Amino acid sequence: MSEKTKLGVLANGILDENPVLRLVLGTCPTLAVTTMAANGIGMGLAATFVLLCSNVVISALRKIIPGQVRIPCYITIIAGFVSVVQMLVKAFVPSLDEALGVYLPLIVVNCIILGRAEMFASKHAVLDSALDGIGMGIGFTLTLTIMGSIREILGAGTWLAGLDGLLPFLPEGFAIQVLPASLDPFTLMTSAPGGFFVFGVLMAGAAWLTARKKTAPAEEGND
Amino acid sequence: MSKWNRLFKPVLVLVLVCTAVSGSLAVAHSVTGPIIEEAARREQEAARLELLPEAKGFKRMLGYGVEQVSDICVAENGAGVVVTAKAKGYGGDMTVMVAFSADGTIKRIKVAEQSETKGIGSKVAANSAYWAQYEGLPARELVLNEDVDAVTGATKSSRALLEAVNAAVKGYRAVQSIGD
């Protein structure tokens, strides 16, 4: 494996190894949460935080944890972080807890976090693992936000509704009306089948973008 | 050496990891636990006052044992009663607070806790405009689509809210019949 630059590690998770669209990890929360853009942002940020912490700790312990018990060790560490985060959020940022309430415990079983612990953090140094965690987190958050935006705009006609739960300075009931309210929204988009449609289209888009990036320099060489 | 690596080290490491994680959880809980409890208690008090602003202080009524009802609070100045009841919604338990006026009608309702699907069940569970339908209804068993309308696509959530309100009505009547 060629030595990657620090920036390369960070950028890796955004397109080339986008956790949802290229690695197809964490699909379940992705489909469940992206009914609205604001949900996607909240879930993405919470997962990013846990991903960063767990990657750092697991990378720091990678020489101590024996291979036979690595999975139980990883899960215990991840679950511990999620629980601590949940308690802290509940106690000190109750408004954020209300917005993320359902999704926080879901992070424990998010395959992205365990997947990155196994694929990356257990084999790389602490700094690289931290960058990988941030990059993967950004990729996850971006994907969820894009998916949530498409589904919300088509399915409900609004954009970023409920963002006031995440950013308390916004007025209550905040929402951007994209499609006129008189238009009947395409409610299928906010239910599960709509999630699969958008997921499929975005996956195809990501595959196309990656393929184009790879072939472009080769074509130049042939000329 | 190999036995140590193969058998005892994994066990020891796993035990240590679990102990460390449990320890940090215990620390986090001891720090945040009282704050969370205090916040929940204050929130309940504020919610009760929001539903029944005329009330001055509440007295908790205990030992009625009405199913699904977790809390009955009677206003000390006779302004009314606030009953907290639970029902199973689409995404788990839905906790509803119902305020009854002194004249025996529903004054206001409020869903205190819910985990219904955002964008669908939330039209029932997190929508005060929908709750307004219940205002002024008499304290008797209510029927869906007669007394109140269900939200299209969120029938299960609508039914859960109705079930919780009906349980609260039972709790209210239990307190009234003993008071009379």
Short mmCIF file of C-alpha atoms in Angstrom, two decimals:
data_model
loop_
_atom_site.label_atom_id
_atom_site.label_comp_id
_atom_site.label_asym_id
_atom_site.label_seq_id
_atom_site.Cartn_x
_atom_site.Cartn_y
_atom_site.Cartn_z
CA MET A 1 0.00 0.00 0.00
CA SER A 2 1.42 3.35 -0.96
CA GLU A 3 2.00 5.91 1.74
CA LYS A 4 -0.93 8.30 1.82
CA THR A 5 -0.62 11.97 2.69
CA LYS A 6 -2.47 13.24 5.75
CA LEU A 7 -4.82 15.21 3.51
CA GLY A 8 -5.40 12.10 1.42
CA VAL A 9 -6.46 10.16 4.53
CA LEU A 10 -8.85 12.95 5.44
CA ALA A 11 -10.31 13.31 1.95
CA ASN A 12 -10.59 9.56 1.44
CA GLY A 13 -13.87 9.29 3.31
CA ILE A 14 -15.59 12.05 1.38
CA LEU A 15 -15.75 10.42 -2.06
CA ASP A 16 -13.31 7.59 -2.83
CA GLU A 17 -14.25 5.56 0.23
CA ASN A 18 -17.43 7.36 1.20
CA PRO A 19 -18.71 5.10 4.01
CA VAL A 20 -22.31 5.00 2.82
CA LEU A 21 -22.07 5.29 -0.95
CA ARG A 22 -18.82 3.40 -1.67
CA LEU A 23 -18.29 1.07 1.32
CA VAL A 24 -22.05 0.59 1.85
CA LEU A 25 -21.71 0.64 5.63
CA GLY A 26 -24.26 2.03 8.05
CA THR A 27 -27.06 1.67 5.51
CA CYS A 28 -29.76 1.05 8.10
CA PRO A 29 -29.47 4.35 10.00
CA THR A 30 -28.93 6.10 6.66
CA LEU A 31 -32.27 4.99 5.30
CA ALA A 32 -34.10 5.46 8.59
CA VAL A 33 -32.83 8.91 9.49
CA THR A 34 -32.80 10.76 6.17
CA THR A 35 -36.48 11.65 6.05
CA MET A 36 -35.43 15.24 6.74
CA ALA A 37 -32.20 17.14 6.13
CA ALA A 38 -31.87 18.32 9.73
CA ASN A 39 -32.04 14.72 11.01
CA GLY A 40 -29.20 13.80 8.68
CA ILE A 41 -27.05 16.64 9.96
CA GLY A 42 -27.68 15.74 13.61
CA MET A 43 -27.04 12.03 13.14
CA GLY A 44 -23.96 12.73 11.03
CA LEU A 45 -22.39 15.04 13.61
CA ALA A 46 -23.08 12.69 16.52
CA ALA A 47 -21.62 9.75 14.59
CA THR A 48 -18.58 11.83 13.60
CA PHE A 49 -17.83 12.61 17.22
CA VAL A 50 -18.06 8.98 18.31
CA LEU A 51 -16.09 7.86 15.25
CA LEU A 52 -13.27 10.27 16.07
CA CYS A 53 -13.10 9.25 19.75
CA SER A 54 -13.32 5.51 19.10
CA ASN A 55 -10.76 5.65 16.28
CA VAL A 56 -8.29 7.48 18.52
CA VAL A 57 -8.71 5.12 21.50
CA ILE A 58 -8.67 1.95 19.41
CA SER A 59 -5.62 3.11 17.50
CA ALA A 60 -3.85 3.92 20.77
CA LEU A 61 -4.65 0.45 22.12
CA ARG A 62 -3.96 -1.41 18.86
CA LYS A 63 -0.76 -3.03 20.14
CA ILE A 64 -2.32 -4.06 23.47
CA ILE A 65 -5.60 -5.61 22.29
CA PRO A 66 -5.05 -9.25 21.20
CA GLY A 67 -6.59 -10.35 17.91
CA GLN A 68 -8.96 -12.93 19.40
CA VAL A 69 -10.89 -10.43 21.52
CA ARG A 70 -10.61 -7.32 19.36
CA ILE A 71 -14.27 -7.16 18.29
CA PRO A 72 -15.69 -7.33 21.86
CA CYS A 73 -13.10 -4.76 22.93
CA TYR A 74 -14.05 -2.39 20.09
CA ILE A 75 -17.77 -2.74 20.75
CA THR A 76 -17.29 -2.12 24.47
CA ILE A 77 -15.26 1.01 23.79
CA ILE A 78 -17.74 2.32 21.20
CA ALA A 79 -20.76 1.60 23.38
CA GLY A 80 -19.02 3.29 26.30
CA PHE A 81 -18.38 6.43 24.27
CA VAL A 82 -21.94 6.55 22.99
CA SER A 83 -23.36 6.19 26.50
CA VAL A 84 -21.09 8.89 27.91
CA VAL A 85 -21.98 11.22 25.04
CA GLN A 86 -25.65 10.51 25.58
CA MET A 87 -25.47 11.31 29.30
CA LEU A 88 -23.47 14.50 28.73
CA VAL A 89 -25.83 15.72 26.02
CA LYS A 90 -28.87 14.95 28.18
CA ALA A 91 -27.46 16.85 31.14
CA PHE A 92 -25.91 19.88 29.48
CA VAL A 93 -27.60 20.35 26.07
CA PRO A 94 -31.17 19.11 26.56
CA SER A 95 -32.37 20.73 23.32
CA LEU A 96 -29.82 18.73 21.32
CA ASP A 97 -30.88 15.61 23.19
CA GLU A 98 -34.45 16.16 22.06
CA ALA A 99 -33.32 16.42 18.46
CA LEU A 100 -30.94 13.45 18.55
CA GLY A 101 -32.71 11.39 21.20
CA VAL A 102 -33.58 8.45 18.99
CA TYR A 103 -30.39 8.40 16.97
CA LEU A 104 -27.75 8.55 19.68
CA PRO A 105 -28.17 4.94 20.87
CA LEU A 106 -28.30 3.81 17.23
CA ILE A 107 -24.68 4.87 16.79
CA VAL A 108 -23.48 1.84 18.80
CA VAL A 109 -24.63 -0.49 16.05
CA ASN A 110 -23.52 1.77 13.21
CA CYS A 111 -21.25 -0.43 11.07
CA ILE A 112 -19.17 2.55 9.95
CA ILE A 113 -17.68 2.96 13.40
CA LEU A 114 -16.88 -0.71 13.93
CA GLY A 115 -15.83 -0.98 10.29
CA ARG A 116 -13.32 1.85 10.53
CA ALA A 117 -12.03 0.49 13.85
CA GLU A 118 -11.34 -2.85 12.18
CA MET A 119 -10.19 -1.63 8.76
CA PHE A 120 -8.22 1.46 9.69
CA ALA A 121 -7.71 2.37 13.33
CA SER A 122 -6.39 -1.07 14.32
CA LYS A 123 -3.62 -0.81 11.70
CA HIS A 124 -2.64 2.87 11.73
CA ALA A 125 -1.15 5.48 14.04
CA VAL A 126 -3.28 7.70 16.27
CA LEU A 127 -3.09 10.87 14.15
CA ASP A 128 -3.97 9.07 10.91
CA SER A 129 -6.85 7.32 12.66
CA ALA A 130 -8.17 10.62 13.97
CA LEU A 131 -8.01 12.11 10.45
CA ASP A 132 -9.72 9.02 9.05
CA GLY A 133 -12.46 9.36 11.66
CA ILE A 134 -13.03 13.01 10.77
CA GLY A 135 -12.96 12.31 7.02
CA MET A 136 -15.36 9.40 7.27
CA GLY A 137 -17.58 11.48 9.54
CA ILE A 138 -17.67 14.34 7.04
CA GLY A 139 -18.48 11.89 4.24
CA PHE A 140 -21.26 10.35 6.30
CA THR A 141 -22.70 13.71 7.34
CA LEU A 142 -22.57 15.08 3.77
CA THR A 143 -24.27 12.01 2.34
CA LEU A 144 -27.00 12.03 4.98
CA THR A 145 -27.59 15.74 4.45
CA ILE A 146 -27.84 15.40 0.67
CA MET A 147 -30.13 12.38 0.95
CA GLY A 148 -32.23 14.09 3.59
CA SER A 149 -32.49 17.26 1.49
CA ILE A 150 -33.68 15.42 -1.62
CA ARG A 151 -36.21 13.37 0.33
CA GLU A 152 -37.47 16.32 2.34
CA ILE A 153 -37.80 18.72 -0.59
CA LEU A 154 -39.60 16.19 -2.79
CA GLY A 155 -41.53 14.47 -0.01
CA ALA A 156 -42.56 17.38 2.19
CA GLY A 157 -41.81 20.49 0.14
CA THR A 158 -39.65 22.01 2.88
CA TRP A 159 -35.94 22.15 3.54
CA LEU A 160 -34.08 22.02 6.87
CA ALA A 161 -37.29 21.86 8.88
CA GLY A 162 -36.50 21.09 12.52
CA LEU A 163 -33.04 22.63 12.37
CA ASP A 164 -34.08 24.80 15.32
CA GLY A 165 -33.62 21.69 17.50
CA LEU A 166 -29.92 21.64 16.61
CA LEU A 167 -29.32 25.40 16.54
CA PRO A 168 -31.28 26.96 19.40
CA PHE A 169 -30.92 30.52 18.04
CA LEU A 170 -33.25 29.72 15.13
CA PRO A 171 -36.93 30.46 15.70
CA GLU A 172 -39.15 27.54 16.68
CA GLY A 173 -40.78 25.79 13.76
CA PHE A 174 -37.98 26.87 11.41
CA ALA A 175 -38.33 25.57 7.84
CA ILE A 176 -37.55 26.77 4.33
CA GLN A 177 -40.51 26.26 2.03
CA VAL A 178 -38.98 25.11 -1.27
CA LEU A 179 -42.00 23.83 -3.16
CA PRO A 180 -45.18 25.91 -2.80
CA ALA A 181 -47.37 24.57 -0.01
CA SER A 182 -50.31 24.36 -2.44
CA LEU A 183 -48.45 21.66 -4.38
CA ASP A 184 -49.21 18.14 -3.18
CA PRO A 185 -45.84 16.73 -2.03
CA PHE A 186 -44.58 13.35 -3.25
CA THR A 187 -44.92 11.70 0.17
CA LEU A 188 -43.50 8.39 -1.04
CA MET A 189 -40.08 10.02 -0.82
CA THR A 190 -40.24 10.30 2.96
CA SER A 191 -41.19 6.65 3.41
CA ALA A 192 -38.85 3.68 3.02
CA PRO A 193 -39.16 3.10 -0.77
CA GLY A 194 -38.25 6.72 -1.44
CA GLY A 195 -35.16 6.23 0.72
CA PHE A 196 -34.05 3.32 -1.46
CA PHE A 197 -34.64 5.32 -4.67
CA VAL A 198 -32.51 8.23 -3.50
CA PHE A 199 -29.88 5.87 -2.07
CA GLY A 200 -29.57 4.04 -5.39
CA VAL A 201 -29.31 7.23 -7.44
CA LEU A 202 -26.69 8.71 -5.12
CA MET A 203 -24.67 5.47 -5.15
CA ALA A 204 -24.68 5.49 -8.94
CA GLY A 205 -23.61 9.13 -8.89
CA ALA A 206 -20.72 8.42 -6.51
CA ALA A 207 -19.59 5.44 -8.60
CA TRP A 208 -19.68 7.58 -11.74
CA LEU A 209 -17.70 10.38 -10.12
CA THR A 210 -15.04 7.98 -8.82
CA ALA A 211 -14.74 6.19 -12.15
CA ARG A 212 -14.42 9.47 -14.03
CA LYS A 213 -11.70 10.66 -11.70
CA LYS A 214 -9.71 7.46 -12.23
CA THR A 215 -9.95 7.33 -16.03
CA ALA A 216 -9.35 11.00 -16.68
CA PRO A 217 -5.53 11.02 -16.17
CA ALA A 218 -5.16 7.78 -18.18
CA GLU A 219 -6.91 9.32 -21.18
CA GLU A 220 -4.62 12.28 -21.04
CA GLY A 221 -1.66 9.92 -21.17
CA ASN A 222 -2.94 8.25 -24.32
CA ASP A 223 -3.25 11.46 -26.26
CA MET B 1 4.66 -17.82 27.04
CA SER B 2 2.43 -19.00 24.20
CA LYS B 3 -0.22 -20.14 26.68
CA TRP B 4 -0.11 -16.72 28.28
CA ASN B 5 -0.54 -15.01 24.91
CA ARG B 6 -3.22 -17.37 23.68
CA LEU B 7 -5.35 -17.78 26.78
CA PHE B 8 -4.78 -15.34 29.56
CA LYS B 9 -3.80 -12.14 27.81
CA PRO B 10 -7.04 -11.84 25.77
CA VAL B 11 -9.13 -12.47 28.86
CA LEU B 12 -7.15 -10.02 30.93
CA VAL B 13 -7.26 -7.29 28.28
CA LEU B 14 -11.00 -7.71 27.72
CA VAL B 15 -11.63 -7.57 31.47
CA LEU B 16 -9.49 -4.45 31.77
CA VAL B 17 -11.20 -2.74 28.83
CA CYS B 18 -14.65 -3.55 30.25
CA THR B 19 -13.63 -2.34 33.71
CA ALA B 20 -12.24 0.91 32.33
CA VAL B 21 -15.35 1.56 30.25
CA SER B 22 -17.68 0.72 33.16
CA GLY B 23 -15.64 2.99 35.39
CA SER B 24 -15.90 5.91 33.01
CA LEU B 25 -19.65 5.29 32.66
CA ALA B 26 -20.04 5.31 36.43
CA VAL B 27 -18.15 8.59 36.68
CA ALA B 28 -20.22 10.15 33.87
CA HIS B 29 -23.42 8.93 35.48
CA SER B 30 -22.56 10.24 38.93
CA VAL B 31 -21.83 13.65 37.42
CA THR B 32 -24.80 13.90 35.08
CA GLY B 33 -27.41 11.78 36.93
CA PRO B 34 -28.57 14.41 39.45
CA ILE B 35 -28.59 17.14 36.78
CA ILE B 36 -30.74 15.03 34.47
CA GLU B 37 -33.17 14.13 37.27
CA GLU B 38 -33.47 17.71 38.44
CA ALA B 39 -34.06 18.89 34.86
CA ALA B 40 -36.76 16.26 34.33
CA ARG B 41 -38.52 17.23 37.57
CA ARG B 42 -38.43 20.93 36.74
CA GLU B 43 -39.59 20.24 33.20
CA GLN B 44 -42.60 18.27 34.50
CA GLU B 45 -43.52 21.05 36.91
CA ALA B 46 -43.23 23.62 34.12
CA ALA B 47 -45.26 21.45 31.75
CA ARG B 48 -48.04 21.10 34.33
CA LEU B 49 -48.14 24.85 34.85
CA GLU B 50 -48.14 25.42 31.10
CA LEU B 51 -51.21 23.21 30.74
CA LEU B 52 -53.03 24.66 33.72
CA PRO B 53 -51.72 28.20 34.23
CA GLU B 54 -54.41 29.09 36.79
CA ALA B 55 -53.18 26.43 39.20
CA LYS B 56 -51.17 27.38 42.26
CA GLY B 57 -49.18 24.36 43.37
CA PHE B 58 -50.03 20.75 42.69
CA LYS B 59 -50.78 17.83 44.97
CA ARG B 60 -49.81 14.42 43.65
CA MET B 61 -52.51 11.82 44.09
CA LEU B 62 -51.13 8.34 44.66
CA GLY B 63 -52.53 4.85 44.76
CA TYR B 64 -55.31 4.91 42.21
CA GLY B 65 -53.62 2.26 40.10
CA VAL B 66 -55.38 3.14 36.84
CA GLU B 67 -53.69 1.30 33.99
CA GLN B 68 -51.31 3.32 31.80
CA VAL B 69 -51.64 6.34 34.12
CA SER B 70 -48.36 7.28 35.75
CA ASP B 71 -49.19 10.50 37.55
CA ILE B 72 -52.27 12.40 38.72
CA CYS B 73 -51.79 15.93 40.05
CA VAL B 74 -54.65 17.99 41.45
CA ALA B 75 -54.29 21.76 41.56
CA GLU B 76 -54.40 22.94 45.18
CA ASN B 77 -56.67 25.89 44.34
CA GLY B 78 -59.21 23.69 42.54
CA ALA B 79 -58.33 24.93 39.05
CA GLY B 80 -58.29 21.40 37.68
CA VAL B 81 -56.35 18.17 37.36
CA VAL B 82 -53.35 17.19 35.24
CA VAL B 83 -53.06 13.48 34.41
CA THR B 84 -50.02 11.87 32.79
CA ALA B 85 -50.71 8.71 30.80
CA LYS B 86 -48.82 6.46 28.41
CA ALA B 87 -49.72 4.45 25.32
CA LYS B 88 -47.72 2.46 22.80
CA GLY B 89 -47.19 4.38 19.57
CA TYR B 90 -45.44 3.40 16.36
CA GLY B 91 -41.97 4.12 17.71
CA GLY B 92 -42.39 3.26 21.39
CA ASP B 93 -44.16 4.70 24.38
CA MET B 94 -45.92 8.03 23.99
CA THR B 95 -46.36 9.99 27.21
CA VAL B 96 -49.23 12.44 27.20
CA MET B 97 -50.22 15.04 29.79
CA VAL B 98 -53.88 15.97 29.86
CA ALA B 99 -55.23 18.95 31.79
CA PHE B 100 -58.88 18.84 32.89
CA SER B 101 -60.73 22.02 33.85
CA ALA B 102 -62.81 22.23 37.00
CA ASP B 103 -65.97 21.83 34.84
CA GLY B 104 -64.87 18.34 33.72
CA THR B 105 -63.77 19.07 30.16
CA ILE B 106 -60.37 18.60 28.60
CA LYS B 107 -58.59 21.93 28.78
CA ARG B 108 -55.37 21.13 26.93
CA ILE B 109 -53.21 18.17 26.07
CA LYS B 110 -49.50 17.89 25.45
CA VAL B 111 -47.30 15.01 24.36
CA ALA B 112 -44.41 15.07 26.81
CA GLU B 113 -42.32 12.21 25.44
CA GLN B 114 -42.51 10.43 22.12
CA SER B 115 -40.36 8.70 19.54
CA GLU B 116 -42.68 8.62 16.55
CA THR B 117 -41.26 8.76 13.02
CA LYS B 118 -40.18 12.28 12.16
CA GLY B 119 -42.23 13.68 9.33
CA ILE B 120 -45.04 11.12 9.70
CA GLY B 121 -46.01 10.24 13.28
CA SER B 122 -44.63 13.57 14.42
CA LYS B 123 -47.62 15.22 12.74
CA VAL B 124 -49.58 13.72 15.64
CA ALA B 125 -47.05 13.52 18.43
CA ALA B 126 -45.20 16.82 18.01
CA ASN B 127 -47.87 19.08 16.58
CA SER B 128 -49.72 21.35 18.98
CA ALA B 129 -52.18 22.31 16.21
CA TYR B 130 -53.34 18.68 16.13
CA TRP B 131 -53.63 18.52 19.92
CA ALA B 132 -56.02 21.48 19.82
CA GLN B 133 -58.71 19.08 18.53
CA TYR B 134 -58.98 17.64 22.02
CA GLU B 135 -59.60 20.96 23.70
CA GLY B 136 -63.07 21.33 25.21
CA LEU B 137 -64.06 17.68 24.76
CA PRO B 138 -65.91 16.13 27.70
CA ALA B 139 -64.08 13.73 30.01
CA ARG B 140 -65.52 10.50 28.66
CA GLU B 141 -64.24 7.68 26.44
CA LEU B 142 -63.38 9.34 23.12
CA VAL B 143 -63.66 7.69 19.70
CA LEU B 144 -61.25 8.17 16.79
CA ASN B 145 -62.72 9.86 13.69
CA GLU B 146 -65.82 10.86 15.67
CA ASP B 147 -64.49 13.09 18.43
CA VAL B 148 -61.09 13.64 16.82
CA ASP B 149 -59.71 13.01 13.34
CA ALA B 150 -56.77 10.72 12.67
CA VAL B 151 -53.87 12.01 10.59
CA THR B 152 -53.62 10.26 7.22
CA GLY B 153 -50.59 7.99 7.13
CA ALA B 154 -50.15 8.22 10.89
CA THR B 155 -53.12 6.19 12.08
CA LYS B 156 -51.10 4.25 14.61
CA SER B 157 -49.74 7.41 16.20
CA SER B 158 -53.19 9.02 16.18
CA ARG B 159 -54.61 5.95 17.88
CA ALA B 160 -51.84 5.93 20.50
CA LEU B 161 -52.53 9.55 21.39
CA LEU B 162 -56.24 8.82 21.71
CA GLU B 163 -55.54 5.75 23.84
CA ALA B 164 -53.35 7.77 26.19
CA VAL B 165 -55.98 10.50 26.49
CA ASN B 166 -58.65 7.91 27.22
CA ALA B 167 -56.46 6.39 29.92
CA ALA B 168 -56.01 9.88 31.39
CA VAL B 169 -59.80 10.33 31.35
CA LYS B 170 -60.13 7.12 33.37
CA GLY B 171 -57.58 8.42 35.84
CA TYR B 172 -59.41 11.74 36.11
CA ARG B 173 -62.75 10.03 36.71
CA ALA B 174 -61.20 7.81 39.37
CA VAL B 175 -60.02 10.88 41.28
CA GLN B 176 -63.35 12.69 40.79
CA SER B 177 -65.51 9.77 41.96
CA ILE B 178 -63.55 9.49 45.20
CA GLY B 179 -63.54 13.25 45.69
CA ASP B 180 -67.33 13.49 45.32
#
